mmCIF file of C-alpha atoms in Angstrom:
data_model
loop_
_atom_site.group_PDB
_atom_site.id
_atom_site.type_symbol
_atom_site.label_atom_id
_atom_site.label_comp_id
_atom_site.label_asym_id
_atom_site.label_seq_id
_atom_site.Cartn_x
_atom_site.Cartn_y
_atom_site.Cartn_z
ATOM 1 C CA MET A 1 -0.193 0.067 0.138
ATOM 2 C CA LYS A 2 2.941 2.329 1.183
ATOM 3 C CA LYS A 3 4.754 1.768 -2.546
ATOM 4 C CA LEU A 4 1.686 2.036 -4.053
ATOM 5 C CA LEU A 5 1.059 6.195 -2.539
ATOM 6 C CA ARG A 6 4.628 6.995 -3.352
ATOM 7 C CA LYS A 7 4.133 5.695 -7.060
ATOM 8 C CA MET A 8 0.635 7.523 -7.000
ATOM 9 C CA GLY A 9 2.594 10.787 -5.358
ATOM 10 C CA ALA A 10 5.491 10.470 -7.803
ATOM 11 C CA VAL A 11 2.951 10.717 -10.925
ATOM 12 C CA LEU A 12 0.995 13.341 -9.700
ATOM 13 C CA LEU A 13 4.409 15.509 -9.205
ATOM 14 C CA ALA A 14 5.035 14.675 -12.809
ATOM 15 C CA ALA A 15 1.833 15.727 -13.812
ATOM 16 C CA ALA A 16 1.639 18.833 -12.656
ATOM 17 C CA ALA A 17 5.462 19.692 -13.785
ATOM 18 C CA ALA A 18 4.209 18.675 -17.504
ATOM 19 C CA LEU A 19 1.094 20.994 -17.250
ATOM 20 C CA ALA A 20 2.966 23.658 -16.035
ATOM 21 C CA LEU A 21 5.650 23.425 -18.551
ATOM 22 C CA ALA A 22 2.472 22.949 -21.225
ATOM 23 C CA ALA A 23 0.605 26.236 -20.157
ATOM 24 C CA GLY A 24 4.238 27.848 -20.934
ATOM 25 C CA ASN A 25 5.465 29.576 -17.439
ATOM 26 C CA GLY A 26 8.182 27.332 -16.673
ATOM 27 C CA TYR A 27 7.033 27.057 -12.965
ATOM 28 C CA ILE A 28 8.762 23.539 -11.461
ATOM 29 C CA PRO A 29 8.714 23.492 -7.962
ATOM 30 C CA MET A 30 12.847 23.402 -6.331
ATOM 31 C CA LYS A 31 14.050 19.709 -5.784
ATOM 32 C CA ASN A 32 14.968 19.645 -2.253
ATOM 33 C CA THR A 33 18.983 18.545 -2.768
ATOM 34 C CA LYS A 34 21.750 19.071 -0.658
ATOM 35 C CA ALA A 35 23.464 21.223 -3.429
ATOM 36 C CA ALA A 36 20.683 23.141 -2.838
ATOM 37 C CA ASP A 37 21.363 23.695 1.097
ATOM 38 C CA LYS A 38 24.657 24.849 0.245
ATOM 39 C CA LYS A 39 25.614 28.829 0.569
ATOM 40 C CA ILE A 40 28.104 31.557 -0.630
ATOM 41 C CA THR A 41 28.562 34.305 0.660
ATOM 42 C CA VAL A 42 28.985 36.869 -2.129
ATOM 43 C CA LYS A 43 29.957 40.691 -1.461
ATOM 44 C CA ALA A 44 27.042 42.349 -2.937
ATOM 45 C CA ALA A 45 28.531 45.855 -2.485
ATOM 46 C CA SER A 46 31.164 47.706 -0.595
ATOM 47 C CA ASP A 47 28.581 47.953 2.382
ATOM 48 C CA PHE A 48 26.860 44.998 2.188
ATOM 49 C CA THR A 49 27.287 41.071 2.054
ATOM 50 C CA LEU A 50 24.411 38.411 1.420
ATOM 51 C CA GLU A 51 24.259 34.478 1.379
ATOM 52 C CA PHE A 52 23.353 32.616 -1.974
ATOM 53 C CA PRO A 53 22.512 29.104 -2.660
ATOM 54 C CA ALA A 54 25.817 27.442 -4.330
ATOM 55 C CA ASP A 55 23.421 26.451 -7.068
ATOM 56 C CA TRP A 56 23.306 30.254 -8.087
ATOM 57 C CA LYS A 57 26.777 30.537 -9.158
ATOM 58 C CA GLY A 58 27.004 31.883 -12.743
ATOM 59 C CA GLN A 59 23.060 31.868 -12.965
ATOM 60 C CA TYR A 60 22.110 35.454 -11.967
ATOM 61 C CA VAL A 61 23.309 38.951 -13.106
ATOM 62 C CA LYS A 62 23.827 41.869 -10.818
ATOM 63 C CA LYS A 63 23.361 45.481 -11.495
ATOM 64 C CA VAL A 64 24.338 48.120 -9.663
ATOM 65 C CA SER A 65 23.335 52.024 -9.356
ATOM 66 C CA LYS A 66 26.031 54.744 -9.085
ATOM 67 C CA ASP A 67 26.335 55.760 -5.517
ATOM 68 C CA LYS A 68 26.048 54.811 -2.537
ATOM 69 C CA LYS A 69 22.961 57.143 -1.163
ATOM 70 C CA HIS A 70 20.001 57.601 -0.363
ATOM 71 C CA ASP A 71 17.668 55.210 -3.000
ATOM 72 C CA SER A 72 20.516 53.766 -4.227
ATOM 73 C CA TYR A 73 20.597 49.857 -5.205
ATOM 74 C CA VAL A 74 21.722 46.496 -6.376
ATOM 75 C CA ALA A 75 19.253 44.664 -8.219
ATOM 76 C CA PHE A 76 19.772 41.124 -9.088
ATOM 77 C CA TYR A 77 18.203 39.227 -12.044
ATOM 78 C CA ALA A 78 18.162 35.660 -13.259
ATOM 79 C CA LYS A 79 20.619 35.480 -16.031
ATOM 80 C CA LYS A 80 19.291 33.448 -19.125
ATOM 81 C CA CYS A 81 16.113 36.093 -18.966
ATOM 82 C CA TYR A 82 17.864 39.112 -18.544
ATOM 83 C CA LYS A 83 20.042 38.492 -22.063
ATOM 84 C CA GLU A 84 16.998 37.456 -23.504
ATOM 85 C CA THR A 85 14.198 39.778 -22.308
ATOM 86 C CA LYS A 86 15.983 42.510 -19.709
ATOM 87 C CA GLU A 87 13.558 40.441 -17.565
ATOM 88 C CA GLY A 88 13.932 38.030 -15.111
ATOM 89 C CA TRP A 89 14.160 40.251 -11.757
ATOM 90 C CA LEU A 90 14.985 38.587 -8.383
ATOM 91 C CA PHE A 91 14.823 41.103 -5.782
ATOM 92 C CA SER A 92 16.810 44.385 -5.055
ATOM 93 C CA ILE A 93 18.351 46.011 -2.176
ATOM 94 C CA MET A 94 17.787 49.596 -1.758
ATOM 95 C CA ARG A 95 19.427 52.044 0.943
ATOM 96 C CA PHE A 96 16.930 54.686 2.647
ATOM 97 C CA GLN A 97 17.807 57.339 4.812
ATOM 98 C CA ASP A 98 13.634 57.636 5.714
ATOM 99 C CA ASP A 99 10.707 55.646 5.932
ATOM 100 C CA SER A 100 9.589 56.243 2.303
ATOM 101 C CA TYR A 101 10.091 52.825 1.194
ATOM 102 C CA MET A 102 6.910 51.693 3.039
ATOM 103 C CA ASP A 103 4.850 53.106 0.311
ATOM 104 C CA MET A 104 6.441 50.404 -2.417
ATOM 105 C CA PRO A 105 4.156 47.572 -2.679
ATOM 106 C CA ASP A 106 6.163 44.539 -1.782
ATOM 107 C CA TYR A 107 9.157 45.390 0.194
ATOM 108 C CA GLU A 108 11.048 43.950 3.880
ATOM 109 C CA LEU A 109 13.151 45.662 6.074
ATOM 110 C CA ALA A 110 16.369 43.374 5.633
ATOM 111 C CA GLY A 111 18.660 45.541 7.659
ATOM 112 C CA ARG A 112 19.552 48.819 8.817
ATOM 113 C CA TRP A 113 22.772 50.240 10.553
ATOM 114 C CA ASN A 114 24.918 53.773 9.816
ATOM 115 C CA GLY A 115 21.653 55.716 9.612
ATOM 116 C CA TYR A 116 20.358 53.364 6.603
ATOM 117 C CA SER A 117 17.541 51.380 5.825
ATOM 118 C CA TYR A 118 18.272 48.002 3.574
ATOM 119 C CA VAL A 119 15.302 47.320 1.641
ATOM 120 C CA ALA A 120 14.924 44.189 -0.329
ATOM 121 C CA LEU A 121 12.204 44.488 -3.194
ATOM 122 C CA PHE A 122 10.467 41.922 -4.781
ATOM 123 C CA PRO A 123 8.721 41.470 -7.814
ATOM 124 C CA THR A 124 5.120 41.663 -7.934
ATOM 125 C CA ASP A 125 4.275 40.294 -11.600
ATOM 126 C CA VAL A 126 5.395 38.128 -14.345
ATOM 127 C CA GLN A 127 9.308 38.741 -14.862
ATOM 128 C CA ILE A 128 9.198 36.120 -17.244
ATOM 129 C CA MET A 129 7.523 37.571 -20.360
ATOM 130 C CA GLY A 130 8.665 36.399 -23.753
ATOM 131 C CA ALA A 131 11.488 34.850 -22.485
ATOM 132 C CA SER A 132 12.448 31.130 -23.811
ATOM 133 C CA LYS A 133 11.373 27.694 -21.463
ATOM 134 C CA ALA A 134 15.087 27.062 -20.815
ATOM 135 C CA ALA A 135 15.100 31.065 -19.171
ATOM 136 C CA GLN A 136 11.680 30.680 -17.942
ATOM 137 C CA LYS A 137 12.969 27.197 -15.891
ATOM 138 C CA GLN A 138 16.395 28.999 -14.873
ATOM 139 C CA TYR A 139 14.321 31.869 -12.850
ATOM 140 C CA SER A 140 11.450 29.735 -11.599
ATOM 141 C CA SER A 141 14.086 27.469 -10.244
ATOM 142 C CA ILE A 142 16.151 30.335 -8.138
ATOM 143 C CA SER A 143 13.583 32.727 -8.011
ATOM 144 C CA ALA A 144 12.403 30.459 -4.838
ATOM 145 C CA GLY A 145 15.254 31.104 -2.859
ATOM 146 C CA SER A 146 15.153 35.660 -3.325
ATOM 147 C CA ARG A 147 13.334 35.936 -0.112
ATOM 148 C CA ASP A 148 16.031 34.092 1.933
ATOM 149 C CA ALA A 149 19.047 35.359 0.007
ATOM 150 C CA ALA A 150 17.811 39.117 0.814
ATOM 151 C CA ALA A 151 17.190 38.529 4.587
ATOM 152 C CA SER A 152 20.565 36.983 4.812
ATOM 153 C CA ILE A 153 22.140 40.518 4.341
ATOM 154 C CA HIS A 154 25.142 41.727 6.757
ATOM 155 C CA PRO A 155 26.710 44.178 6.902
ATOM 156 C CA VAL A 156 30.730 44.818 5.900
ATOM 157 C CA LYS A 157 32.581 45.935 9.039
ATOM 158 C CA LYS A 158 34.529 48.961 8.695
ATOM 159 C CA GLU A 159 37.564 49.430 10.364
ATOM 160 C CA ARG A 160 37.493 51.225 13.463
ATOM 161 C CA LYS A 161 39.244 54.866 12.744
ATOM 162 C CA GLY A 162 39.747 57.534 15.243
ATOM 163 C CA LYS A 163 38.420 57.776 18.707
ATOM 164 C CA PRO A 164 36.590 57.768 20.900
ATOM 165 C CA THR A 165 34.595 54.314 20.381
ATOM 166 C CA TYR A 166 31.847 52.411 22.228
ATOM 167 C CA GLU A 167 32.622 48.789 21.850
ATOM 168 C CA ALA A 168 29.583 45.871 22.887
ATOM 169 C CA ALA A 169 30.289 42.591 22.051
ATOM 170 C CA ASP A 170 28.142 42.803 19.026
ATOM 171 C CA PHE A 171 28.338 46.135 18.144
ATOM 172 C CA TRP A 172 30.374 49.734 18.415
ATOM 173 C CA LEU A 173 29.408 53.356 18.049
ATOM 174 C CA LYS A 174 31.747 56.017 16.999
ATOM 175 C CA LEU A 175 31.756 58.671 19.965
ATOM 176 C CA PRO A 176 31.083 62.558 19.008
ATOM 177 C CA ALA A 177 34.342 64.969 19.601
ATOM 178 C CA GLY A 178 34.276 64.924 23.901
ATOM 179 C CA TRP A 179 32.477 61.752 24.836
ATOM 180 C CA GLU A 180 35.902 60.480 26.091
ATOM 181 C CA ASN A 181 35.707 59.888 29.843
ATOM 182 C CA SER A 182 32.832 61.717 29.768
ATOM 183 C CA TYR A 183 30.125 59.048 29.901
ATOM 184 C CA ILE A 184 29.178 55.910 32.160
ATOM 185 C CA THR A 185 27.291 52.783 31.106
ATOM 186 C CA GLU A 186 24.920 50.167 32.433
ATOM 187 C CA GLU A 187 24.901 46.740 30.792
ATOM 188 C CA ASP A 188 23.237 43.083 30.517
ATOM 189 C CA ASP A 189 22.490 40.998 28.193
ATOM 190 C CA SER A 190 19.639 43.025 26.557
ATOM 191 C CA CYS A 191 20.571 46.727 27.318
ATOM 192 C CA VAL A 192 23.096 48.904 27.185
ATOM 193 C CA ALA A 193 22.247 52.238 28.803
ATOM 194 C CA PHE A 194 24.337 55.576 28.504
ATOM 195 C CA TYR A 195 24.525 58.731 31.157
ATOM 196 C CA ALA A 196 26.761 61.581 31.925
ATOM 197 C CA LYS A 197 29.019 60.861 33.935
ATOM 198 C CA LYS A 198 29.481 63.706 36.406
ATOM 199 C CA CYS A 199 25.038 63.398 37.064
ATOM 200 C CA TYR A 200 25.526 59.816 37.425
ATOM 201 C CA GLU A 201 27.971 59.929 39.777
ATOM 202 C CA GLU A 202 26.694 62.580 41.580
ATOM 203 C CA ALA A 203 22.724 61.236 41.573
ATOM 204 C CA LYS A 204 22.667 58.501 39.635
ATOM 205 C CA LYS A 205 20.921 60.601 36.999
ATOM 206 C CA GLY A 206 21.721 61.866 33.465
ATOM 207 C CA TRP A 207 20.578 58.975 31.538
ATOM 208 C CA LEU A 208 21.271 60.282 27.482
ATOM 209 C CA PHE A 209 19.652 56.875 25.778
ATOM 210 C CA SER A 210 19.629 53.133 25.716
ATOM 211 C CA ILE A 211 20.077 50.910 23.138
ATOM 212 C CA MET A 212 18.314 47.730 23.292
ATOM 213 C CA ARG A 213 18.319 44.405 21.786
ATOM 214 C CA PHE A 214 15.513 42.317 20.372
ATOM 215 C CA GLU A 215 14.935 39.302 18.335
ATOM 216 C CA ASP A 216 11.301 39.876 17.172
ATOM 217 C CA ASP A 217 9.111 43.184 16.666
ATOM 218 C CA SER A 218 7.747 43.433 19.998
ATOM 219 C CA TYR A 219 9.903 46.734 20.211
ATOM 220 C CA GLN A 220 6.815 48.164 18.231
ATOM 221 C CA GLU A 221 4.609 48.164 21.164
ATOM 222 C CA MET A 222 6.939 50.710 23.111
ATOM 223 C CA PRO A 223 5.560 54.301 23.252
ATOM 224 C CA ALA A 224 8.897 55.862 21.836
ATOM 225 C CA TRP A 225 11.651 53.871 19.818
ATOM 226 C CA LYS A 226 14.095 54.355 17.141
ATOM 227 C CA LEU A 227 15.562 51.209 14.884
ATOM 228 C CA VAL A 228 19.141 51.661 14.570
ATOM 229 C CA GLY A 229 20.553 48.715 13.512
ATOM 230 C CA LYS A 230 19.253 45.287 12.248
ATOM 231 C CA TRP A 231 21.900 42.669 11.245
ATOM 232 C CA ASN A 232 21.868 38.570 11.933
ATOM 233 C CA ASP A 233 18.620 38.334 13.029
ATOM 234 C CA MET A 234 18.879 41.041 16.046
ATOM 235 C CA ASN A 235 17.293 44.460 16.198
ATOM 236 C CA TYR A 236 19.060 47.405 17.744
ATOM 237 C CA VAL A 237 16.712 49.708 18.896
ATOM 238 C CA VAL A 238 16.957 53.194 20.756
ATOM 239 C CA SER A 239 14.918 54.025 23.834
ATOM 240 C CA ILE A 240 15.524 58.111 24.566
ATOM 241 C CA PRO A 241 14.157 60.393 27.536
ATOM 242 C CA LYS A 242 11.810 62.958 27.046
ATOM 243 C CA THR A 243 12.839 65.120 29.938
ATOM 244 C CA VAL A 244 15.619 64.734 32.632
ATOM 245 C CA PRO A 245 15.550 66.152 35.503
ATOM 246 C CA LEU A 246 18.689 67.965 36.872
ATOM 247 C CA ASP A 247 17.581 70.111 39.330
ATOM 248 C CA ASP A 248 19.959 67.604 41.976
ATOM 249 C CA VAL A 249 23.013 67.811 40.375
ATOM 250 C CA SER A 250 25.695 70.349 40.294
ATOM 251 C CA GLU A 251 25.818 72.789 37.310
ATOM 252 C CA GLY A 252 28.585 71.582 35.881
ATOM 253 C CA ALA A 253 27.230 68.056 35.779
ATOM 254 C CA ALA A 254 24.214 69.665 34.544
ATOM 255 C CA LYS A 255 26.039 71.367 31.731
ATOM 256 C CA GLN A 256 28.280 68.462 31.019
ATOM 257 C CA TYR A 257 24.471 66.547 30.097
ATOM 258 C CA GLN A 258 23.537 69.029 27.791
ATOM 259 C CA LYS A 259 26.866 68.858 25.682
ATOM 260 C CA LEU A 260 26.508 64.786 25.625
ATOM 261 C CA ALA A 261 22.500 65.486 24.879
ATOM 262 C CA GLY A 262 22.905 67.452 21.900
ATOM 263 C CA SER A 263 25.395 64.984 20.239
ATOM 264 C CA ALA A 264 23.848 61.564 21.686
ATOM 265 C CA GLU A 265 21.490 60.811 18.004
ATOM 266 C CA LYS A 266 25.067 61.479 16.367
ATOM 267 C CA ALA A 267 26.430 58.874 18.658
ATOM 268 C CA PHE A 268 23.495 55.946 18.275
ATOM 269 C CA TYR A 269 23.102 56.126 14.172
ATOM 270 C CA THR A 270 26.661 55.180 13.815
ATOM 271 C CA ILE A 271 26.205 51.415 14.701
ATOM 272 C CA GLN A 272 27.968 48.998 13.377
ATOM 273 C CA PRO A 273 28.788 45.512 14.058
#
């Protein structure tokens, strides 16, 4: 009985594949093979890498905008479709300095660091019109892995130039001039809180901001937050005070706090892995 069921399943799969080809759309389910599970790391741009299935090698074309700024992009196409029709778009990674990407029809926020959102954009219509069956088949076989490929984005680590810097186990910040020896941190597994040193030493006050780690999007339930970092399935979220009472600290401590608070945003937007 089990053998009969397996045989019937194989026949049905073969029939489905034949119908797909007969319809001319070329869509065939990807085979689950060990080769498809292997990954290769690709330096897609000077500021990020992606992980592709090993069998993508030689199967795609990359197109890059001239500059790395707001609205710049790196786009990937199935090679045969692109050569035949300039179609076969798989996905793009675009850089945004604001939230205008939220107007896009199909997107995912794949990463964020150093003041930029790295947004994956995906096609919403057929990308194989006019392509040969061989090109359609190639597009079908690799497009199924597009979302996983886009989600694998990781920043290219930058050299730590200049001082001061703050370094945690999983991220670092380039601090503005004047911060060195002027702040104190409180740390645990989920959060790093920054304080102006004199306020903290005098009255345990002077909170500047905190960087919190989230493995999900539950931070969106907080009343006030800024997503400043995202990589390796971790979200780095900043919380800042609305008001900070400084009436019970010295004038020198209050002055130090105001100086640091004025450049706090410049500090936390430099987050890097």
